[in-house]
XYZ file of C-alpha atoms in Angstrom:
667
model
C -22.806 3.250 47.382
C -20.978 4.792 44.264
C -22.020 4.043 40.852
C -20.213 3.838 37.631
C -21.928 3.605 34.723
C -20.717 1.746 31.692
C -21.873 1.481 28.013
C -20.415 -1.551 26.045
C -20.308 -1.370 22.589
C -19.965 -4.420 20.414
C -18.665 -4.263 16.948
C -20.546 -3.981 13.744
C -18.618 -6.332 11.801
C -20.203 -9.674 10.776
C -20.062 -12.355 13.828
C -19.047 -9.550 16.200
C -21.447 -10.657 18.801
C -21.178 -13.512 21.235
C -23.228 -15.985 23.358
C -20.362 -16.568 25.760
C -20.923 -14.675 29.096
C -18.731 -11.281 29.547
C -17.708 -10.510 32.884
C -16.320 -6.911 33.601
C -14.323 -5.373 36.467
C -12.910 -1.879 37.104
C -9.280 -1.272 38.368
C -8.428 1.966 39.795
C -5.500 3.683 41.752
C -7.234 3.335 45.157
C -9.135 -0.118 44.519
C -11.156 -2.340 42.176
C -14.617 -3.313 41.876
C -16.292 -6.788 41.878
C -16.591 -8.786 38.723
C -19.758 -8.088 37.383
C -21.737 -10.064 34.555
C -22.356 -8.080 31.445
C -25.012 -10.287 30.025
C -26.318 -12.789 32.402
C -29.383 -14.116 30.082
C -28.642 -13.271 26.543
C -25.892 -12.947 24.451
C -24.525 -9.693 22.679
C -25.689 -8.989 19.285
C -23.124 -7.212 16.633
C -23.680 -3.586 16.652
C -25.395 -3.479 20.217
C -24.545 -1.201 23.221
C -25.183 -2.732 26.228
C -25.342 -0.267 29.724
C -24.101 -1.816 32.932
C -23.994 -0.078 36.398
C -20.980 -1.327 39.004
C -21.627 0.017 42.653
C -18.780 0.400 44.762
C -18.437 1.108 48.566
C -15.755 3.801 47.889
C -14.030 5.783 45.195
C -11.706 3.647 42.951
C -9.544 6.815 42.455
C -8.317 7.529 38.936
C -9.232 4.353 36.820
C -6.490 2.599 35.236
C -8.001 -0.422 33.610
C -11.578 -2.023 32.485
C -10.824 -5.937 32.894
C -12.835 -7.971 30.575
C -13.252 -11.860 30.963
C -15.340 -14.323 28.300
C -16.661 -17.365 29.603
C -17.745 -20.148 27.264
C -21.643 -20.722 27.073
C -22.709 -24.414 26.930
C -19.040 -25.196 26.513
C -18.787 -23.558 23.022
C -16.020 -21.040 21.718
C -17.652 -17.786 20.710
C -15.292 -15.031 20.077
C -16.522 -11.554 20.604
C -15.445 -8.331 18.991
C -15.566 -5.352 21.293
C -15.095 -1.753 20.032
C -14.912 0.276 23.262
C -16.158 0.554 26.470
C -17.366 4.288 27.763
C -17.415 4.778 31.679
C -19.056 7.504 33.405
C -17.725 7.924 37.090
C -19.497 8.855 39.934
C -17.726 12.125 39.554
C -19.186 12.796 36.122
C -16.065 12.216 34.211
C -16.303 10.440 30.786
C -13.800 7.876 30.216
C -13.298 5.973 26.716
C -11.646 2.516 26.825
C -10.881 1.650 23.423
C -10.548 -2.314 22.403
C -11.445 -2.884 18.802
C -10.415 -6.548 18.942
C -11.562 -9.794 19.364
C -11.843 -11.460 22.769
C -11.515 -15.275 22.731
C -13.710 -17.548 25.068
C -11.831 -18.151 28.369
C -9.489 -15.551 27.876
C -8.890 -12.269 29.776
C -8.035 -8.816 28.210
C -6.968 -5.623 30.239
C -8.072 -2.123 28.324
C -6.371 1.021 29.307
C -8.046 4.400 28.677
C -7.746 6.224 25.232
C -5.323 9.047 26.759
C -2.079 8.365 25.071
C 1.462 8.478 26.875
C 4.855 8.050 26.457
C 6.974 5.355 28.177
C 8.642 7.853 30.569
C 5.204 9.240 31.357
C 3.615 6.163 32.990
C 4.473 6.380 36.567
C 1.931 4.403 38.214
C 3.799 0.813 38.744
C 0.636 -1.066 37.657
C 0.482 1.024 34.246
C 4.058 0.360 33.818
C 3.883 -3.288 34.270
C 1.126 -3.569 31.852
C 2.900 -1.584 29.364
C 6.056 -3.651 29.344
C 3.884 -7.018 29.382
C 2.126 -5.729 26.407
C 5.640 -5.284 24.583
C 6.946 -8.590 25.406
C 3.617 -10.559 24.637
C 3.700 -8.926 21.124
C 7.093 -9.702 20.429
C 6.505 -13.267 21.106
C 3.064 -12.893 19.304
C 4.543 -11.097 16.132
C 8.052 -12.917 14.860
C 10.020 -11.906 11.967
C 10.664 -14.453 9.171
C 13.011 -14.219 5.864
C 10.958 -14.691 2.666
C 14.087 -14.485 0.608
C 17.784 -13.420 1.158
C 18.390 -9.872 0.720
C 14.804 -8.536 1.012
C 12.691 -7.032 3.592
C 11.699 -9.554 6.022
C 7.826 -10.482 6.871
C 5.620 -11.580 9.588
C 5.776 -15.453 10.211
C 2.378 -16.809 9.525
C 1.510 -19.528 7.210
C -2.198 -18.044 6.444
C -3.813 -15.118 7.339
C -5.946 -17.033 9.820
C -2.793 -17.915 11.711
C -2.521 -14.418 13.105
C -3.416 -13.504 16.530
C -6.990 -12.353 17.392
C -5.384 -8.753 18.237
C -5.498 -8.275 14.430
C -7.570 -11.176 13.344
C -9.141 -10.708 9.750
C -12.687 -9.955 9.295
C -15.017 -12.998 8.347
C -16.233 -10.694 5.385
C -12.740 -9.764 4.351
C -11.420 -13.105 4.169
C -14.227 -14.626 2.135
C -14.333 -11.851 -0.169
C -10.643 -11.990 -0.861
C -11.129 -15.683 -1.922
C -14.134 -15.111 -3.661
C -12.897 -12.171 -5.782
C -9.969 -14.280 -6.668
C -11.992 -17.286 -7.644
C -14.642 -15.528 -9.532
C -12.630 -12.820 -11.550
C -12.374 -14.735 -14.649
C -16.109 -15.291 -14.457
C -16.770 -11.573 -13.767
C -14.684 -10.695 -16.794
C -16.641 -13.398 -19.141
C -13.009 -14.652 -19.480
C -13.436 -18.457 -18.427
C -13.610 -19.773 -22.063
C -10.215 -18.475 -22.576
C -8.699 -19.413 -19.392
C -7.239 -22.639 -20.818
C -7.112 -21.517 -24.620
C -3.426 -21.874 -25.553
C -4.030 -20.277 -29.211
C -2.359 -16.783 -30.189
C -4.541 -13.885 -30.726
C -5.069 -13.859 -34.756
C -5.517 -9.906 -34.614
C -5.806 -6.834 -32.326
C -9.475 -6.516 -33.850
C -9.936 -10.074 -32.020
C -8.693 -8.653 -28.724
C -11.220 -5.640 -29.071
C -14.154 -8.272 -29.435
C -13.610 -9.841 -25.915
C -16.407 -9.060 -23.667
C -14.767 -8.032 -20.257
C -18.066 -6.463 -18.940
C -18.908 -3.000 -18.228
C -15.608 -0.950 -19.083
C -14.914 2.298 -17.242
C -13.798 5.601 -19.522
C -10.397 5.053 -18.453
C -10.286 1.595 -19.760
C -11.820 2.415 -22.965
C -9.578 5.367 -23.443
C -6.406 2.983 -22.751
C -8.155 0.453 -25.362
C -8.578 3.113 -27.815
C -4.985 4.991 -27.517
C -2.672 2.343 -26.260
C -0.517 2.285 -29.276
C -0.050 6.161 -29.665
C 3.292 7.793 -28.674
C 1.518 10.638 -26.855
C -0.416 8.075 -24.449
C 2.559 5.954 -24.312
C 4.690 8.798 -22.887
C 1.652 10.083 -20.642
C 1.751 6.831 -18.603
C 5.333 7.580 -17.321
C 3.550 10.572 -15.675
C 0.093 9.509 -14.870
C -0.169 5.837 -15.404
C 0.221 3.111 -12.608
C 4.194 3.532 -12.341
C 4.860 7.220 -12.066
C 8.193 6.645 -10.539
C 10.540 5.490 -13.396
C 11.020 8.324 -15.185
C 13.814 11.168 -14.573
C 15.261 14.087 -16.242
C 18.344 13.329 -18.478
C 20.913 16.022 -18.919
C 23.627 13.670 -20.277
C 22.971 10.526 -22.569
C 24.034 7.414 -20.756
C 27.332 5.949 -22.637
C 25.261 2.756 -23.499
C 22.680 4.484 -25.295
C 24.069 6.274 -28.131
C 21.290 8.174 -29.595
C 22.650 10.692 -32.054
C 21.343 14.209 -33.299
C 20.572 12.600 -36.946
C 18.447 9.821 -35.182
C 16.086 12.569 -33.623
C 16.439 15.217 -36.512
C 12.999 16.504 -37.066
C 11.317 15.247 -33.957
C 12.201 18.248 -31.978
C 11.115 20.717 -34.065
C 13.986 23.150 -34.816
C 15.951 22.294 -31.911
C 18.415 19.664 -30.986
C 18.959 16.965 -28.726
C 21.805 18.669 -26.872
C 19.768 22.096 -26.781
C 16.797 20.098 -25.337
C 18.760 18.302 -22.676
C 20.250 21.805 -21.457
C 16.521 23.086 -21.136
C 15.321 20.149 -19.283
C 13.117 18.820 -21.611
C 14.686 15.377 -22.151
C 13.789 12.345 -19.849
C 14.795 8.823 -19.525
C 13.370 5.550 -18.233
C 16.238 2.847 -17.657
C 15.036 -0.593 -16.915
C 18.757 -1.859 -15.906
C 17.317 -3.677 -13.033
C 16.061 -6.255 -15.493
C 19.500 -6.865 -17.289
C 20.529 -10.643 -17.233
C 17.342 -11.806 -15.817
C 16.141 -15.061 -17.511
C 12.386 -15.164 -18.581
C 9.858 -17.638 -16.905
C 8.649 -20.573 -18.570
C 4.909 -20.126 -18.945
C 2.497 -22.602 -20.115
C 5.679 -24.638 -21.079
C 6.705 -21.916 -23.230
C 9.936 -19.916 -22.830
C 9.143 -16.060 -22.074
C 11.525 -13.441 -22.497
C 12.610 -10.273 -20.385
C 14.496 -7.226 -21.744
C 16.144 -4.399 -19.973
C 15.262 -1.440 -22.448
C 16.145 2.378 -22.220
C 13.486 4.856 -23.534
C 14.254 8.491 -23.902
C 11.505 10.774 -23.997
C 10.884 14.478 -24.967
C 8.731 17.118 -23.235
C 7.563 19.270 -25.975
C 6.230 22.851 -25.953
C 2.697 21.647 -25.748
C 3.186 19.761 -22.820
C 3.073 16.325 -24.062
C 5.636 13.309 -23.151
C 6.827 11.786 -26.444
C 9.196 8.787 -26.925
C 12.182 9.693 -28.884
C 14.131 6.415 -29.057
C 14.211 2.885 -27.425
C 16.947 0.640 -27.169
C 15.648 -2.830 -25.790
C 19.054 -4.193 -24.186
C 21.646 -2.421 -21.905
C 24.653 -3.249 -24.561
C 24.666 -1.126 -27.689
C 25.566 -2.786 -30.770
C 24.613 -3.926 -34.299
C 22.055 -6.874 -32.944
C 20.604 -4.085 -30.505
C 19.593 -1.393 -32.780
C 17.779 1.934 -31.429
C 14.377 2.054 -32.509
C 12.725 5.424 -33.300
C 9.246 6.935 -34.135
C 10.517 7.337 -37.881
C 10.897 3.443 -38.307
C 8.290 1.347 -39.632
C 4.964 1.314 -37.658
C 5.526 -2.405 -36.793
C 9.120 -1.876 -35.606
C 8.331 0.938 -33.357
C 5.035 -0.658 -32.150
C 6.867 -3.751 -31.046
C 9.719 -1.695 -29.157
C 6.918 0.128 -27.213
C 5.452 -3.267 -26.116
C 8.750 -4.247 -25.081
C 8.988 -1.449 -22.672
C 5.631 -1.655 -21.711
C 6.323 -5.552 -20.759
C 9.429 -4.187 -18.722
C 7.165 -1.932 -16.969
C 5.053 -4.689 -15.617
C 7.890 -6.664 -14.271
C 9.420 -3.489 -12.657
C 5.995 -1.986 -11.603
C 4.975 -5.200 -10.078
C 7.997 -6.251 -8.146
C 9.659 -3.187 -7.187
C 7.122 -0.257 -7.100
C 4.227 -2.085 -5.966
C 5.069 -5.312 -4.045
C 8.450 -3.760 -2.594
C 7.698 -0.358 -2.012
C 4.163 -0.431 -0.725
C 3.188 -4.055 0.451
C 6.529 -5.391 2.018
C 7.488 -1.930 3.397
C 3.992 -1.722 4.755
C 4.450 -4.799 6.280
C 7.728 -4.056 7.812
C 6.206 -0.832 9.534
C 3.203 -3.030 10.582
C 5.162 -5.708 12.328
C 7.638 -3.329 13.882
C 4.392 -1.028 15.215
C 3.064 -4.115 16.636
C 6.209 -5.611 18.310
C 7.624 -2.233 19.843
C 4.777 0.303 20.333
C 2.026 -0.824 23.073
C -1.626 0.627 22.514
C -0.986 3.369 25.019
C 1.525 4.900 22.689
C 0.564 7.903 20.649
C 2.420 6.491 17.588
C 0.547 3.220 17.778
C -2.739 5.040 17.681
C -1.670 7.383 15.107
C -0.347 4.341 13.101
C -2.966 1.743 13.987
C -5.650 2.683 10.622
C -2.762 2.464 8.234
C -2.068 -1.077 9.451
C -5.339 -2.361 8.713
C -5.455 -5.919 7.164
C -1.719 -5.206 5.735
C -0.352 -8.468 7.383
C -3.380 -10.540 6.209
C -3.045 -9.316 2.417
C 0.730 -9.626 2.381
C 0.275 -13.276 3.636
C -2.438 -13.940 1.118
C -0.382 -12.108 -1.805
C 2.575 -14.328 -1.122
C 0.388 -17.524 -1.019
C -1.965 -16.716 -4.092
C 0.020 -14.677 -6.179
C 3.838 -15.280 -5.880
C 4.045 -18.809 -4.419
C 5.170 -21.733 -6.926
C 1.444 -21.964 -7.857
C 0.808 -18.248 -7.716
C -1.071 -16.352 -10.378
C 2.063 -13.961 -11.018
C 4.507 -17.107 -11.054
C 2.256 -19.137 -13.437
C 1.261 -16.471 -15.982
C 4.179 -13.595 -15.992
C 7.553 -13.425 -17.541
C 9.064 -12.369 -14.309
C 7.634 -15.221 -12.457
C 10.040 -18.107 -11.018
C 13.468 -17.830 -10.312
C 13.836 -14.172 -11.511
C 11.358 -12.678 -9.290
C 13.498 -13.091 -5.903
C 16.448 -11.826 -7.846
C 14.685 -8.788 -9.150
C 13.330 -8.209 -5.542
C 16.956 -8.325 -4.139
C 18.253 -5.546 -6.703
C 15.116 -3.320 -6.096
C 15.702 -3.685 -2.508
C 19.398 -2.713 -3.001
C 18.294 0.155 -4.996
C 15.946 1.633 -1.842
C 16.629 4.648 -0.564
C 14.718 7.089 2.055
C 14.549 9.888 -0.236
C 13.087 7.978 -3.157
C 10.197 7.056 -0.584
C 9.751 10.838 0.294
C 7.847 12.251 -2.874
C 8.781 15.908 -2.418
C 12.621 14.557 -2.287
C 12.002 12.012 -5.092
C 10.218 14.497 -7.537
C 13.341 16.954 -6.665
C 16.068 14.156 -7.236
C 14.366 12.936 -10.721
C 14.234 16.757 -11.793
C 10.385 16.481 -12.308
C 9.612 19.856 -10.669
C 8.453 21.682 -13.738
C 7.128 18.925 -16.036
C 3.838 19.683 -17.443
C 0.537 17.677 -16.667
C 2.095 15.572 -14.249
C -0.981 15.235 -11.875
C 0.494 12.377 -9.740
C 3.282 14.956 -8.529
C 0.851 17.758 -8.265
C -1.929 15.763 -6.315
C 0.892 13.637 -4.467
C 2.667 16.719 -3.130
C -0.622 18.141 -2.017
C -1.340 14.812 -0.088
C 1.946 14.572 1.417
C 1.838 18.089 2.832
C -1.633 17.534 4.167
C -0.373 14.242 5.857
C 2.568 15.872 7.205
C 0.549 18.658 8.800
C -1.736 16.136 10.503
C 1.155 13.921 11.654
C 3.139 16.989 13.186
C -0.298 18.356 14.858
C -0.682 15.051 16.568
C 3.006 14.454 17.458
C 4.165 17.830 18.825
C 1.214 17.679 21.197
C 2.791 14.674 22.860
C 6.575 15.301 22.189
C 7.246 18.766 23.643
C 10.949 18.945 22.742
C 13.482 16.809 20.792
C 14.595 15.364 24.289
C 11.484 13.660 24.576
C 11.945 12.008 21.251
C 15.593 10.934 22.284
C 14.378 9.616 25.480
C 11.393 7.503 24.204
C 12.899 3.794 24.312
C 9.871 2.398 22.645
C 10.149 4.726 19.815
C 13.929 4.246 19.293
C 13.713 0.417 19.361
C 10.741 0.893 16.462
C 13.031 2.685 14.369
C 15.742 0.449 14.736
C 13.743 -2.899 14.195
C 12.558 -1.065 10.835
C 16.265 -0.172 9.817
C 17.245 -3.821 10.563
C 14.523 -5.958 9.358
C 13.231 -3.798 6.704
C 16.160 -1.980 5.047
C 18.811 -4.605 6.041
C 21.306 -2.448 8.276
C 22.247 -0.698 4.850
C 23.389 2.723 5.960
C 23.360 3.643 2.304
C 19.645 3.658 2.158
C 19.649 7.175 4.328
C 16.890 5.393 6.538
C 17.251 6.811 10.161
C 18.798 4.075 12.762
C 17.362 6.496 15.407
C 15.469 9.476 15.834
C 17.080 12.755 17.540
C 14.512 15.674 16.799
C 10.638 15.927 16.336
C 11.208 17.127 12.942
C 13.057 13.915 12.113
C 10.308 12.057 13.408
C 7.436 13.790 11.870
C 8.995 13.408 8.422
C 9.633 9.671 8.712
C 5.628 8.919 9.898
C 4.473 11.028 7.242
C 6.355 8.707 4.821
C 5.004 5.612 6.450
C 1.383 6.851 6.101
C 1.903 8.256 2.692
C 3.432 4.585 1.604
C 0.540 2.878 2.923
C -2.225 4.997 1.893
C -1.493 7.322 -1.225
C 1.339 5.523 -2.962
C -0.215 2.316 -2.998
C -3.298 3.696 -4.389
C -1.305 5.382 -6.928
C 0.473 2.357 -8.189
C -2.308 -0.394 -7.423
C -5.904 1.135 -7.962
C -5.583 1.709 -11.917
C -3.907 -1.662 -12.594
C -6.973 -3.251 -14.448
C -8.008 0.278 -15.787
C -4.528 0.653 -17.540
C -3.283 -3.252 -17.440
C -6.580 -5.082 -18.242
C -6.126 -4.075 -22.043
C -3.177 -6.813 -22.528
C -0.986 -5.124 -25.107
C -0.607 -1.855 -22.915
C 0.421 -4.064 -20.011
C 1.810 -7.554 -21.297
C 2.742 -9.827 -18.341
C 4.883 -12.022 -20.656
C 6.481 -11.884 -24.117
C 7.061 -15.240 -26.025
C 9.727 -14.078 -28.531
C 13.285 -12.578 -27.888
C 13.673 -8.854 -29.037
C 14.320 -8.100 -32.666
C 17.943 -7.882 -33.589
C 17.330 -5.981 -36.746
C 14.923 -3.267 -37.809
C 12.558 -3.929 -40.912
C 11.464 -7.205 -40.027
C 8.507 -7.018 -37.558
C 5.248 -7.558 -39.261
C 1.733 -7.496 -37.258
C 2.264 -11.393 -37.101
C 5.256 -10.886 -35.488
C 3.796 -8.707 -32.826
C 0.786 -11.153 -32.047
C 3.252 -13.997 -31.844
C 5.187 -11.959 -29.196
C 2.150 -10.772 -27.062
C 0.633 -13.441 -24.411
C -1.525 -15.933 -25.830
C -5.236 -16.267 -24.923
C -4.557 -18.085 -21.825
C -2.002 -16.008 -20.342
C -4.007 -12.831 -21.445
C -7.113 -14.183 -19.550
C -5.366 -15.038 -16.303
C -3.336 -11.805 -16.362
C -6.529 -9.759 -16.553
C -7.983 -11.645 -13.677
C -5.189 -10.792 -11.389
C -5.109 -7.173 -12.154
C -8.672 -7.157 -11.840
C -8.423 -8.674 -8.574
C -5.806 -6.467 -7.320
C -7.648 -3.280 -8.180
C -10.864 -4.256 -7.195
C -12.415 -2.009 -4.092
C -13.398 -4.230 -1.248
C -16.724 -3.789 0.506
C -15.359 -2.765 3.818
C -13.145 -0.175 2.099
C -12.183 2.771 4.619
C -10.954 5.978 2.514
C -8.010 8.019 4.001
C -9.090 9.938 7.101
C -11.959 7.756 7.851
C -10.987 6.302 11.289
C -14.226 4.991 13.063
C -11.906 3.587 15.861
C -12.003 6.154 18.665
C -8.270 5.480 19.688
C -7.528 9.354 20.786
C -9.660 11.235 23.228
C -7.802 14.305 24.102
C -8.760 17.547 22.478
C -5.899 18.510 20.467
C -5.243 15.323 18.314
C -9.054 15.126 17.779
C -8.958 18.499 16.509
C -5.768 17.666 14.269
C -7.913 14.625 12.831
C -10.970 17.023 11.921
C -8.611 19.586 10.350
C -7.030 16.424 8.371
C -10.590 15.400 6.944
C -11.318 19.012 6.239
C -8.259 19.358 4.296
C -8.543 15.982 2.399
C -11.895 17.476 1.409
C -10.622 20.431 -0.018
C -7.981 18.754 -1.988
C -10.778 16.514 -3.433
C -12.800 19.329 -4.693
C -9.723 20.615 -6.118
C -8.605 17.580 -7.979
C -12.358 17.305 -9.172
C -12.354 20.541 -10.655
C -8.963 19.896 -12.331
C -10.166 16.542 -13.704
C -13.343 18.171 -15.455
C -11.217 19.950 -17.612
C -8.912 17.197 -18.926
C -9.717 14.328 -21.529
C -8.300 11.274 -19.074
C -9.184 12.567 -15.450
C -6.614 11.275 -13.077
C -8.503 10.010 -9.907
C -6.147 7.726 -8.256
C -5.237 10.296 -5.643
C -8.519 11.601 -4.925
C -8.869 11.113 -0.980
C -12.041 9.166 -1.505
C -10.222 6.583 -3.761
C -7.377 6.264 -1.265
C -7.662 3.489 1.619
C -6.057 4.050 4.843
C -3.651 1.219 4.552
C -2.310 -1.567 2.390
C -5.674 -3.671 2.445
C -6.083 -5.218 -0.976
């Protein structure tokens, strides 16, 4: 008799164990074993390892599958989360069969070894049939849905609990998200203000609000929010470092004159500074014509401002001029730092409110959440588990579908917090989302190209760019190291039908067949594939961290990131008072509920997995495993570099430190 020794690993997450009876069978090229009970007398505990010996009269040949079957114990449904099964053959070979999913009672599951293969490399008829069945079944399980016309499509599922077991939410994650949402107001000591419709009587009254322990960044924002230097700094290193671009020619609808900025540029002129590359622009034209939401029975107002900035010789980014509407005229003045203190401060507040709308809808919701959802659905529908790209992307899809569903239900639904407490809620939100989708380009999603297109290569103190480019290159090196092992030539890429269907699905359902986006419809070279996959991973991890993780630190102090403004923009200068500003800012209820939202969105979960932390053993070949170790080493080196830099600056930029970046869009 020949002996196969199996080690069965149950997951460590809560409720992973089971009282169901589990049967195991080995299937090889030359035969199969009998079904054998794994746990004949007792259940399987979470985090446990159970050893089992299976004896056969003859060799099974090359092992193809491990079959798992779960039978109810005393008629009770009791799902089991299996991490992996390790098999030692009679010949001494050690083979890993990854699982990392829930197995329902009275269901069967067939596992393949961790060795990755491309579709044309599976020659064995049984492997080919199983691969085809996996793809077909997943296309039935994961269906596309239309959230709104003209925007990326989403997963068809009403709730996170409605998703298939293959990606089922952990009990811990689900309850934690709901708990956090319900308790955010309490944790911030804001429950008393949540239903208070009064306006703030002074900025000092806001300072008196106790929101618990504040981070150093939160305190810095609270202290410096009204200063020009910090206002400009946020376009580089705040939660939306993607709007600013170099301005070589003033837009025709933004008639800033030399006289207006005289004295603000030292001895230089606006024309000279534009030629030197020191003038920058943020244009919120995407908001033009959108009607503000009605919040708590009161009309709110949206503006589409233009903001001109100057990078001075000391490396500070300073605002030069602000126009609050797109059409210049007597009732749409250009506000300047030389205007009255209140005029200038209110103009900056309108820009920050526009930032809230564009950041949350375009750069956060669309460009990280919705696109990552598209990448995830396409991966689940077209890449079976033996595919190397599935294994590479799997850690970067963790919880993405669940979080997206819950965000749609709890944040942007008719009764969601964004709808209820922001100026961009209601009918204008899907319209802004459509406009943002129309503006999507492949190059804007690839950080090196985005930086170049926006003319920001030489801007001083642009930490998002510095850290982001290094991260992009590290991810690109890792992706190349893995994929070039499997794709030996461009021809391998071209004849991988699963891969080609994957990218076409992304182009169709994510980018709506819009050729002007520059998104590839197919892959012709290994280089093109590596670049696209780098973008996918960067979007789900680093880019989401950059626009998400600082939301409470930069936006918890409401005047710096107001979700709604209750008065239309001023049509004349010299009429704004401190009372005007207070009446324009959100009232106490909107403030409290908006603070709770940004607190929820930026709170790190207890099962957070940092970039490069991949506990699921999906690869077992030497080269991909070595590439992962090198990836982790590079991330640690970058973390040390960023830490050294941050020790020398007043406001450390921490959002792209690898230890603060989650592998996927999971919050």
